[in-house]
Amino acid sequence: MDHFEQQLFLRSPQAVLVTDQANNIVQANPAFTDITGYSLDEVKGENPRFLGARELNDPFYEDLWLTVSSDGCWQGELWNRHKDGTVYPAWFNIMRLENDQGLVTGYMAQFFNISHLKKEMNAIVQSAQFDELTHLPNWDMFQDILAKRLEQSKAQGEQLAVMLVDLDRFKWINDNLGRSVGDNLLQEVARRLGGVVRGDDALARLSSDEFVMMIPLADGVESALKVAQRVVDQLAHGIFVEHREIFISGSVGISVYPDHAERPKDLVKKADVAMYAAKQGGRNTFRVYSELMERSKGPQILREEDLTQAIVSGAIQMTYLPVYSIYSHQVVAVHARPSWIHPELGQIPLADFSGLLQSPESLQHYEQWLDLELRGLDVVWERFPKLRFVSFRIESQQLQSKEAVQRWVSQLSHYQQQGRYMVDVDIKTALEYEGQLFDLLTSEAQLSVSGFACESPILEQLQEIQPDLIKLDADLIMAMGNDEGRQKIVDTVLDMAGQLEIEVLADGVATAGTRGQLMGQGCMLMQGRYFGTPLSLEQILDHLAVEH
């Protein structure tokens, strides 16, 4: 070995190992000791196989040495074991050594630890296949998993469900409580959904607030429905994020292979259609895809143009809920609630289609319809002048222009000539459009605020708005019996209302137990299934006649 070769041998960052013709170690450089932990004295005369971390089968070694014999060298990855017992991957270059006559005199192996390279590669693969926030598979990886499982399902003749989970009102939480809260919420949702999936299932994050699941159906579609119910149940419980409890729900759409589609993307599209049907049909529930849900212009079942057409054709109808007083044991007020009678989805409440009222055309059609309905209530006041109020909902988009506010002031002044009206608005709308609401109240209309399903109100906010009534949302009341967090919200609202001497109206009261519980906490105005279902104008007049 000349001087140059000696310097290269001694200073090479790669381990260099030289063996004799019988493949016993005769020489090793300092890098070998650094990488393996063994000195030359400890390994001299040994076969390099002792460095291996795994028992490689004979065919592997046969192929390796056949390659060295035929080509003179071999390159590849082997797993070594360090002297301290740790295992690491190494990249080997094994060469055959020959003398001037071409006779084999031994072998030389160069190798280095590639652990850090594999970690970097794994990180790149991980980022390409997994969602950074939730560590769930992303859409690309889920497609691969689903495609492979579909091939297996086809071969075995089994059914398979794709389940799309969309978080209800997540955008509001993210926009109003901050991205940090939203991120922590998504991580907890991913954990809860992970607790629902079984060994053969798959779960991935599809987009910001959407998750997708693959469920093999060994027991038929009924097993998918059970999983969907568990998903809904898991999301119904409050989630503690940054010292606050947040409530969120999920709308779930289900498609089934091979009944609805056979390709991965098509199954997800069908599940998307079913998910929108669940969202527009009440949220916090699930739907299985059907052809009736399909629309020519995309998966969203309810569109603004459909709503406009429904208003024009008379598919929007006003229903009335009796408001019951625990003090007087009779109906003391009426809540007017629009419903969309949809040919496929049935009766859809205002809360589930009000978001479609965006364009001037749809708003104009809706407000003209609403004005006509409210003017038609003169008969209620003529027969029952002692009613305390008739309440109805106004959405934020109905207050966004000065012209709209002035029109409402004029209309409310007209309604008030016959009886007392109460305008119900979301707490967020009340804070954002406080000045416009003040203008409305100059017509002597009353104000109720609602929208506390996710978190408790702040006392200073209620003092600033000074509502005549606080309304507890139906989904809050219906969930409080099995949800300690929502019960706390109800308790807080009732406590604040007591301090401010404001009445509270509970919506969604469905059982005698809920009625008794709320009454015990001082809530004396209630509406819901326990006191009567939504009625037509003729029916509410008959109901009031019996009550009064």
Coordinates of C-alpha atoms in Angstrom, one line a residue:
M1 CA 0.0 0.0 0.0
D2 CA 1.6 3.3 -1.1
H3 CA 1.4 6.5 0.9
F4 CA -1.7 7.8 -0.9
E5 CA -3.5 4.5 -0.4
Q6 CA -2.5 4.4 3.2
Q7 CA -3.9 8.0 3.9
L8 CA -7.1 7.1 2.1
F9 CA -7.5 3.9 4.2
L10 CA -6.8 5.6 7.5
R11 CA -8.8 8.8 6.9
S12 CA -11.8 7.5 5.0
P13 CA -15.1 8.3 6.8
Q14 CA -16.3 4.9 5.7
A15 CA -15.4 1.7 7.5
V16 CA -12.9 -0.3 5.4
L17 CA -12.6 -4.0 6.2
V18 CA -10.1 -6.3 4.4
T19 CA -10.3 -10.1 4.6
D20 CA -8.1 -12.9 3.3
Q21 CA -9.0 -15.6 0.7
A22 CA -11.0 -17.5 3.4
N23 CA -12.9 -14.3 4.2
N24 CA -11.4 -13.8 7.6
I25 CA -10.6 -10.2 8.7
V26 CA -7.0 -9.2 8.4
Q27 CA -7.2 -5.4 8.4
A28 CA -9.7 -2.6 9.5
N29 CA -9.4 1.2 9.5
P30 CA -10.2 3.6 12.4
A31 CA -13.6 4.4 10.8
F32 CA -14.5 0.8 11.3
T33 CA -14.0 1.1 15.0
D34 CA -16.0 4.3 15.1
I35 CA -18.9 2.8 13.3
T36 CA -19.0 -0.7 14.8
G37 CA -17.4 -0.2 18.2
Y38 CA -14.9 -3.0 17.6
S39 CA -11.2 -2.6 17.5
L40 CA -9.1 -4.5 15.0
D41 CA -7.6 -6.7 17.7
E42 CA -11.2 -7.8 18.7
V43 CA -12.2 -8.8 15.2
K44 CA -9.0 -10.0 13.6
G45 CA -9.4 -13.6 12.2
E46 CA -13.2 -13.4 12.5
N47 CA -15.7 -13.8 9.6
P48 CA -17.5 -10.4 9.0
R49 CA -20.8 -12.2 9.3
F50 CA -20.7 -11.7 13.0
L51 CA -21.4 -8.0 12.4
G52 CA -24.8 -8.9 10.9
A53 CA -27.9 -8.0 13.0
R54 CA -30.2 -10.4 11.4
E55 CA -30.0 -14.0 10.3
L56 CA -30.0 -13.8 6.5
N57 CA -31.0 -17.0 4.7
D58 CA -28.4 -18.9 2.7
P59 CA -29.9 -18.0 -0.7
F60 CA -29.3 -14.3 0.1
Y61 CA -25.6 -14.9 0.8
E62 CA -25.4 -17.2 -2.2
D63 CA -26.7 -14.5 -4.4
L64 CA -24.4 -11.9 -2.8
W65 CA -21.3 -14.0 -3.3
L66 CA -22.3 -15.2 -6.8
T67 CA -22.5 -11.5 -7.7
V68 CA -19.1 -10.8 -6.2
S69 CA -17.6 -13.8 -8.1
S70 CA -19.2 -12.9 -11.4
D71 CA -19.0 -9.1 -11.3
G72 CA -16.2 -8.5 -8.9
C73 CA -18.3 -6.4 -6.6
W74 CA -21.7 -6.1 -4.8
Q75 CA -23.6 -3.1 -3.4
G76 CA -26.6 -3.1 -1.1
E77 CA -28.0 -2.5 2.3
L78 CA -27.3 -4.8 5.3
W79 CA -28.3 -4.4 8.9
N80 CA -25.4 -4.4 11.4
R81 CA -25.2 -4.7 15.1
H82 CA -23.0 -2.3 17.1
K83 CA -20.8 -3.7 19.9
D84 CA -23.2 -2.1 22.4
G85 CA -26.1 -4.1 20.9
T86 CA -27.8 -1.3 18.9
V87 CA -28.9 -2.2 15.4
Y88 CA -28.3 0.1 12.4
P89 CA -28.6 0.0 8.6
A90 CA -25.4 0.2 6.6
W91 CA -24.7 0.6 2.9
F92 CA -22.0 -1.9 1.7
N93 CA -19.7 -2.0 -1.2
I94 CA -17.9 -5.4 -1.3
M95 CA -15.1 -6.0 -3.8
R96 CA -13.0 -9.0 -4.8
L97 CA -9.2 -8.5 -4.5
E98 CA -6.9 -10.1 -7.1
N99 CA -3.1 -10.3 -7.6
D100 CA -1.3 -9.7 -10.9
Q101 CA -2.1 -13.2 -12.1
G102 CA -5.8 -12.7 -11.5
L103 CA -6.0 -15.0 -8.5
V104 CA -8.3 -14.1 -5.6
T105 CA -6.3 -12.9 -2.6
G106 CA -9.2 -11.7 -0.5
Y107 CA -12.0 -9.2 -0.2
M108 CA -12.6 -5.6 0.8
A109 CA -15.8 -4.2 2.2
Q110 CA -16.6 -0.5 2.6
F111 CA -19.6 0.5 4.5
F112 CA -21.2 3.4 6.5
N113 CA -24.1 3.9 8.8
I114 CA -27.2 5.2 6.9
S115 CA -29.5 5.7 9.8
H116 CA -29.7 9.4 9.4
L117 CA -30.3 9.1 5.7
K118 CA -33.2 6.7 6.3
K119 CA -34.7 9.0 8.9
E120 CA -34.6 11.9 6.5
M121 CA -36.2 9.8 3.8
N122 CA -38.8 8.5 6.2
A123 CA -39.6 12.1 7.2
I124 CA -40.0 13.0 3.5
V125 CA -42.3 10.0 2.9
Q126 CA -44.1 10.8 6.1
S127 CA -44.8 14.4 5.1
A128 CA -46.0 13.2 1.7
Q129 CA -48.3 10.5 3.0
F130 CA -49.5 11.8 6.4
D131 CA -51.2 14.9 7.7
E132 CA -48.8 17.0 9.7
L133 CA -51.4 18.2 12.3
T134 CA -53.2 14.9 13.1
H135 CA -50.6 12.4 11.9
L136 CA -53.4 10.5 10.1
P137 CA -52.9 9.3 6.5
N138 CA -53.7 12.1 4.0
W139 CA -55.9 11.8 0.9
D140 CA -53.2 10.4 -1.4
M141 CA -52.3 7.6 1.0
F142 CA -56.0 6.9 1.7
Q143 CA -56.6 6.5 -2.0
D144 CA -53.9 3.9 -2.2
I145 CA -55.2 2.0 0.9
L146 CA -58.8 2.1 -0.4
A147 CA -57.8 1.0 -3.9
K148 CA -55.9 -2.1 -2.6
R149 CA -58.8 -3.0 -0.2
L150 CA -61.3 -2.6 -3.0
E151 CA -59.3 -5.2 -5.0
Q152 CA -59.5 -7.5 -2.1
S153 CA -63.2 -6.9 -1.5
K154 CA -63.9 -7.6 -5.2
A155 CA -62.0 -10.9 -5.0
Q156 CA -63.7 -12.0 -1.9
G157 CA -67.2 -10.6 -2.9
E158 CA -67.5 -8.5 0.3
Q159 CA -69.1 -5.1 0.8
L160 CA -67.1 -2.0 1.9
A161 CA -68.3 1.4 3.2
V162 CA -66.7 4.8 2.7
M163 CA -67.7 7.2 5.4
L164 CA -67.2 11.0 5.2
V165 CA -67.2 13.0 8.4
D166 CA -67.6 16.8 8.2
L167 CA -67.4 18.8 11.4
D168 CA -70.4 21.1 11.8
R169 CA -69.7 24.8 12.4
F170 CA -65.9 24.3 12.6
K171 CA -65.2 27.4 10.5
W172 CA -67.0 29.5 13.0
I173 CA -64.9 28.1 15.8
N174 CA -61.7 28.5 13.8
D175 CA -62.5 32.1 12.8
N176 CA -63.8 33.3 16.2
L177 CA -61.7 31.4 18.7
G178 CA -58.5 31.3 16.8
R179 CA -56.5 28.8 14.7
S180 CA -54.7 27.4 17.8
V181 CA -58.0 26.3 19.3
G182 CA -59.1 24.9 15.9
D183 CA -55.9 22.9 15.6
N184 CA -56.2 21.4 19.1
L185 CA -59.8 20.6 18.4
L186 CA -58.9 18.8 15.2
Q187 CA -56.3 16.7 17.0
E188 CA -58.8 15.7 19.6
V189 CA -61.4 14.8 16.9
A190 CA -58.8 12.7 15.2
R191 CA -58.1 10.9 18.5
R192 CA -61.8 10.2 19.0
L193 CA -62.4 9.0 15.5
G194 CA -59.3 6.8 15.9
G195 CA -61.0 5.2 18.9
V196 CA -64.0 4.2 16.7
V197 CA -62.1 2.5 13.9
R198 CA -61.3 -1.2 14.1
G199 CA -58.3 -3.2 13.0
D200 CA -59.2 -3.5 9.3
D201 CA -60.6 0.0 9.0
A202 CA -58.8 3.0 7.8
L203 CA -59.0 6.7 8.9
A204 CA -57.6 9.7 7.1
R205 CA -57.9 13.5 7.1
L206 CA -59.4 14.6 3.8
S207 CA -59.3 18.4 4.2
S208 CA -59.5 21.2 6.9
D209 CA -62.6 19.9 8.7
E210 CA -63.3 16.6 6.9
F211 CA -62.2 13.1 7.7
V212 CA -62.8 9.9 5.7
M213 CA -63.0 6.3 6.9
M214 CA -63.0 3.0 5.1
I215 CA -65.1 0.3 6.8
P216 CA -65.1 -3.4 5.5
L217 CA -68.6 -4.7 5.9
A218 CA -68.4 -8.3 7.0
D219 CA -71.9 -8.1 8.5
G220 CA -73.6 -5.9 5.9
V221 CA -74.5 -2.2 5.8
E222 CA -75.9 -2.4 9.3
S223 CA -72.4 -2.5 10.7
A224 CA -71.6 0.8 8.9
L225 CA -74.6 2.4 10.5
K226 CA -73.4 1.3 13.9
V227 CA -70.0 2.8 13.3
A228 CA -71.6 6.1 12.1
Q229 CA -73.7 6.2 15.2
R230 CA -70.5 5.8 17.3
V231 CA -68.9 8.6 15.4
V232 CA -71.8 10.9 16.1
D233 CA -71.8 10.0 19.7
Q234 CA -68.1 10.6 20.1
L235 CA -68.3 14.0 18.6
A236 CA -71.3 15.0 20.7
H237 CA -69.3 15.3 23.9
G238 CA -67.7 18.6 24.8
I239 CA -63.9 19.0 24.0
F240 CA -61.7 21.0 26.4
V241 CA -59.3 23.3 24.5
E242 CA -57.2 25.9 26.2
H243 CA -59.3 26.0 29.4
R244 CA -62.6 26.2 27.7
E245 CA -65.1 23.5 26.7
I246 CA -66.2 23.6 23.1
F247 CA -69.1 21.6 21.6
I248 CA -69.0 20.4 18.0
S249 CA -70.9 17.8 16.1
G250 CA -70.4 15.8 12.9
S251 CA -72.4 15.1 9.8
V252 CA -71.6 11.7 8.3
G253 CA -72.2 10.5 4.8
I254 CA -72.0 6.8 3.8
S255 CA -71.5 5.1 0.4
V256 CA -71.2 1.4 -0.1
Y257 CA -69.1 -0.7 -2.5
P258 CA -70.3 -2.1 -4.9
D259 CA -73.9 -0.8 -4.5
H260 CA -73.1 2.9 -5.1
A261 CA -69.7 2.9 -6.9
E262 CA -66.7 0.8 -7.6
R263 CA -63.8 3.3 -7.8
P264 CA -62.2 5.0 -4.8
K265 CA -63.0 8.6 -6.0
D266 CA -66.5 7.7 -7.0
L267 CA -67.2 6.2 -3.6
V268 CA -65.9 9.3 -1.8
K269 CA -68.1 11.5 -4.1
K270 CA -71.2 9.5 -3.2
A271 CA -70.3 9.7 0.5
D272 CA -69.9 13.5 0.0
V273 CA -73.4 13.7 -1.4
A274 CA -74.8 11.7 1.5
M275 CA -72.8 13.9 4.0
Y276 CA -74.4 17.1 2.6
A277 CA -77.8 15.4 2.9
A278 CA -77.0 14.7 6.6
K279 CA -75.8 18.3 7.1
Q280 CA -78.8 19.9 5.5
G281 CA -81.2 17.4 7.1
G282 CA -80.3 18.6 10.6
R283 CA -76.6 18.0 11.3
N284 CA -75.2 15.8 14.0
T285 CA -76.5 12.7 12.1
F286 CA -75.7 10.4 9.2
R287 CA -77.2 9.4 5.9
V288 CA -76.6 6.6 3.4
Y289 CA -76.3 7.6 -0.2
S290 CA -79.2 7.3 -2.5
E291 CA -79.7 8.3 -6.1
L292 CA -82.4 10.8 -5.0
M293 CA -79.7 12.9 -3.4
E294 CA -77.9 13.5 -6.6
R295 CA -78.1 16.9 -8.3
S296 CA -76.8 17.8 -11.7
K297 CA -74.7 20.7 -10.6
G298 CA -72.7 19.1 -7.8
P299 CA -73.0 17.3 -4.5
Q300 CA -74.5 20.0 -2.3
I301 CA -78.2 19.2 -2.0
L302 CA -79.4 22.6 -1.0
R303 CA -78.5 25.5 -3.3
E304 CA -79.5 29.1 -3.3
E305 CA -81.3 28.8 -6.7
D306 CA -83.3 25.8 -5.2
L307 CA -84.3 27.9 -2.2
T308 CA -85.4 30.8 -4.4
Q309 CA -87.5 28.5 -6.5
A310 CA -88.9 26.9 -3.3
I311 CA -90.0 30.3 -2.0
V312 CA -91.7 31.2 -5.3
S313 CA -93.4 27.8 -5.6
G314 CA -94.7 27.8 -2.0
A315 CA -92.4 25.1 -0.7
I316 CA -91.4 27.3 2.2
Q317 CA -94.1 27.2 4.9
M318 CA -94.5 29.0 8.2
T319 CA -95.0 26.8 11.2
Y320 CA -95.7 27.9 14.8
L321 CA -94.5 26.6 18.1
P322 CA -96.4 27.3 21.3
V323 CA -94.4 28.9 24.1
Y324 CA -95.5 27.6 27.5
S325 CA -95.3 29.4 30.8
I326 CA -94.7 27.3 33.9
Y327 CA -96.1 30.2 36.0
S328 CA -99.5 30.3 34.3
H329 CA -99.6 26.7 33.0
Q330 CA -100.7 27.8 29.6
V331 CA -99.4 29.0 26.2
V332 CA -98.4 32.7 26.5
A333 CA -96.5 33.3 23.2
V334 CA -95.9 31.8 19.8
H335 CA -92.6 31.3 17.9
A336 CA -93.0 31.6 14.1
R337 CA -90.5 29.2 12.4
P338 CA -90.1 28.8 8.6
S339 CA -89.6 25.3 7.2
W340 CA -88.6 24.2 3.7
I341 CA -90.7 21.2 2.6
H342 CA -88.2 19.5 0.5
P343 CA -89.3 16.8 -1.9
E344 CA -86.4 14.5 -1.0
L345 CA -85.2 15.6 2.4
G346 CA -88.6 16.3 4.0
Q347 CA -89.0 19.2 6.4
I348 CA -85.9 21.3 6.8
P349 CA -85.8 24.0 9.6
L350 CA -84.6 27.6 8.9
A351 CA -81.3 27.0 10.7
D352 CA -80.3 24.5 8.0
F353 CA -81.1 26.7 5.0
S354 CA -80.7 30.3 6.2
G355 CA -77.0 30.2 5.1
L356 CA -78.2 30.0 1.5
L357 CA -79.8 33.5 1.7
Q358 CA -76.8 35.4 0.2
S359 CA -77.8 37.1 -3.0
P360 CA -80.0 40.2 -3.2
E361 CA -82.5 38.1 -5.2
S362 CA -82.9 35.3 -2.7
L363 CA -83.0 37.7 0.2
Q364 CA -85.7 39.8 -1.5
H365 CA -87.9 36.8 -2.2
Y366 CA -87.5 35.5 1.3
E367 CA -88.2 38.8 3.0
Q368 CA -91.3 39.4 0.8
W369 CA -92.5 36.0 1.8
L370 CA -91.8 36.6 5.5
D371 CA -93.5 40.0 5.5
L372 CA -96.6 38.4 4.0
E373 CA -96.7 35.7 6.6
L374 CA -96.2 38.1 9.5
R375 CA -98.9 40.4 8.2
G376 CA -101.2 37.4 8.1
L377 CA -100.9 37.0 11.9
D378 CA -103.4 39.9 12.6
V379 CA -106.0 37.1 13.1
V380 CA -103.9 35.8 16.0
W381 CA -104.0 39.1 17.8
E382 CA -107.7 39.7 17.1
R383 CA -108.6 36.4 18.8
F384 CA -105.9 36.3 21.5
P385 CA -104.9 39.9 22.4
K386 CA -103.4 38.7 25.7
L387 CA -100.6 36.8 24.1
R388 CA -97.3 38.2 25.3
F389 CA -95.5 38.1 21.9
V390 CA -94.9 36.4 18.6
S391 CA -91.2 35.8 18.0
F392 CA -89.3 35.2 14.7
R393 CA -85.7 34.9 13.6
I394 CA -83.6 37.4 11.7
E395 CA -80.3 36.4 10.2
S396 CA -77.2 38.6 10.0
Q397 CA -77.4 39.0 6.2
Q398 CA -80.8 40.6 6.7
L399 CA -79.2 43.5 8.5
Q400 CA -76.2 44.2 6.3
S401 CA -77.5 47.3 4.5
K402 CA -79.1 50.5 5.7
E403 CA -82.0 50.0 3.3
A404 CA -82.7 46.6 4.8
V405 CA -82.7 48.0 8.4
Q406 CA -85.0 50.8 7.5
R407 CA -87.3 48.4 5.8
W408 CA -87.4 46.3 8.9
V409 CA -88.1 49.3 11.1
S410 CA -91.1 50.2 8.9
Q411 CA -92.4 46.6 8.8
L412 CA -92.0 46.1 12.6
S413 CA -93.8 49.3 13.3
H414 CA -96.7 48.0 11.3
Y415 CA -96.7 44.6 13.0
Q416 CA -96.6 46.3 16.4
Q417 CA -99.8 48.0 15.7
Q418 CA -101.6 44.7 16.0
G419 CA -99.5 43.0 18.7
R420 CA -96.1 42.6 20.3
Y421 CA -93.3 41.0 18.3
M422 CA -89.9 39.7 19.4
V423 CA -86.9 39.5 17.1
D424 CA -84.6 36.5 17.8
V425 CA -80.9 36.9 16.7
D426 CA -77.7 35.0 17.2
I427 CA -75.4 36.4 19.9
K428 CA -72.7 36.9 17.3
T429 CA -75.1 38.9 15.1
A430 CA -76.3 40.9 18.1
L431 CA -72.7 42.0 18.9
E432 CA -71.7 42.7 15.3
Y433 CA -74.9 44.6 14.3
E434 CA -75.6 46.2 17.7
G435 CA -76.4 49.6 16.1
Q436 CA -78.8 48.2 13.5
L437 CA -80.6 46.2 16.3
F438 CA -81.0 49.4 18.3
D439 CA -82.7 51.0 15.3
L440 CA -85.0 48.0 15.0
L441 CA -86.0 48.2 18.7
T442 CA -87.2 51.8 18.2
S443 CA -90.2 50.2 16.6
E444 CA -90.9 48.8 20.1
A445 CA -90.1 45.3 19.1
Q446 CA -88.5 43.1 21.7
L447 CA -85.1 41.3 21.3
S448 CA -84.1 37.8 22.2
V449 CA -80.6 36.4 21.8
S450 CA -79.6 32.8 21.3
G451 CA -76.6 30.8 19.9
F452 CA -74.9 29.5 23.1
A453 CA -74.6 25.9 21.9
C454 CA -70.8 25.9 21.9
E455 CA -69.8 28.1 24.8
S456 CA -71.3 30.2 27.6
P457 CA -72.0 33.9 27.0
I458 CA -70.0 36.7 28.7
L459 CA -71.9 38.8 31.3
E460 CA -70.6 42.0 29.9
Q461 CA -71.9 41.1 26.4
L462 CA -75.4 40.5 27.7
Q463 CA -75.3 43.8 29.7
E464 CA -74.2 45.6 26.6
I465 CA -76.9 44.1 24.4
Q466 CA -79.7 44.2 27.1
P467 CA -82.0 41.7 25.5
D468 CA -85.5 41.2 26.7
L469 CA -85.1 37.4 26.5
I470 CA -82.4 34.8 26.4
K471 CA -83.1 31.7 24.3
L472 CA -81.4 28.4 25.0
D473 CA -81.0 26.5 21.7
A474 CA -82.8 23.2 21.1
D475 CA -79.6 21.2 20.5
L476 CA -78.2 22.5 23.8
I477 CA -81.3 21.5 25.8
M478 CA -81.6 18.1 24.1
A479 CA -78.0 17.2 24.9
M480 CA -77.6 18.6 28.4
G481 CA -79.0 15.5 30.1
N482 CA -76.1 13.4 28.9
D483 CA -73.4 16.0 28.6
E484 CA -71.9 17.7 31.7
G485 CA -70.3 20.4 29.6
R486 CA -73.6 21.5 28.0
Q487 CA -75.3 21.4 31.4
K488 CA -72.7 23.9 32.6
I489 CA -73.5 26.2 29.8
V490 CA -77.2 26.1 30.7
D491 CA -76.3 26.7 34.4
T492 CA -74.2 29.7 33.4
V493 CA -76.8 31.3 31.2
L494 CA -79.5 30.9 33.8
D495 CA -77.2 32.3 36.5
M496 CA -76.4 35.4 34.4
A497 CA -80.0 35.8 33.4
G498 CA -80.9 35.9 37.1
Q499 CA -78.3 38.5 37.8
L500 CA -79.6 40.7 35.0
E501 CA -83.3 39.9 35.7
I502 CA -83.8 38.6 32.1
E503 CA -86.2 35.8 31.3
V504 CA -84.9 32.6 29.7
L505 CA -86.8 30.6 27.1
A506 CA -85.7 27.0 26.6
D507 CA -86.2 25.5 23.2
G508 CA -86.2 21.8 22.4
V509 CA -87.9 20.6 25.7
A510 CA -89.0 17.0 24.8
T511 CA -89.5 15.2 28.1
A512 CA -91.1 15.8 31.5
G513 CA -87.7 15.2 33.1
T514 CA -86.1 18.1 31.1
R515 CA -89.1 20.3 31.9
G516 CA -88.7 19.5 35.7
Q517 CA -85.0 20.1 35.6
L518 CA -85.2 23.5 33.9
M519 CA -88.1 24.5 36.2
G520 CA -86.0 23.7 39.2
Q521 CA -83.3 25.9 37.9
G522 CA -85.7 28.8 37.4
C523 CA -86.4 28.6 33.7
M524 CA -90.1 29.4 33.3
L525 CA -90.6 29.7 29.5
M526 CA -90.3 26.6 27.4
Q527 CA -91.1 25.3 23.9
G528 CA -90.5 21.9 22.3
R529 CA -92.1 18.6 21.6
Y530 CA -93.3 18.1 25.2
F531 CA -95.6 21.1 24.8
G532 CA -96.5 20.6 21.2
T533 CA -95.1 20.0 17.7
P534 CA -94.8 22.8 15.0
L535 CA -98.3 23.7 13.8
S536 CA -99.9 25.5 10.9
L537 CA -101.7 28.8 11.4
E538 CA -105.1 27.1 11.6
Q539 CA -103.7 24.5 14.0
I540 CA -102.1 27.1 16.3
L541 CA -105.4 29.1 16.4
D542 CA -107.2 25.9 17.5
H543 CA -104.5 25.2 20.0
L544 CA -104.7 28.7 21.5
A545 CA -108.5 28.4 21.6
V546 CA -108.3 25.3 23.8
E547 CA -105.5 26.9 26.0
H548 CA -107.4 30.2 26.5

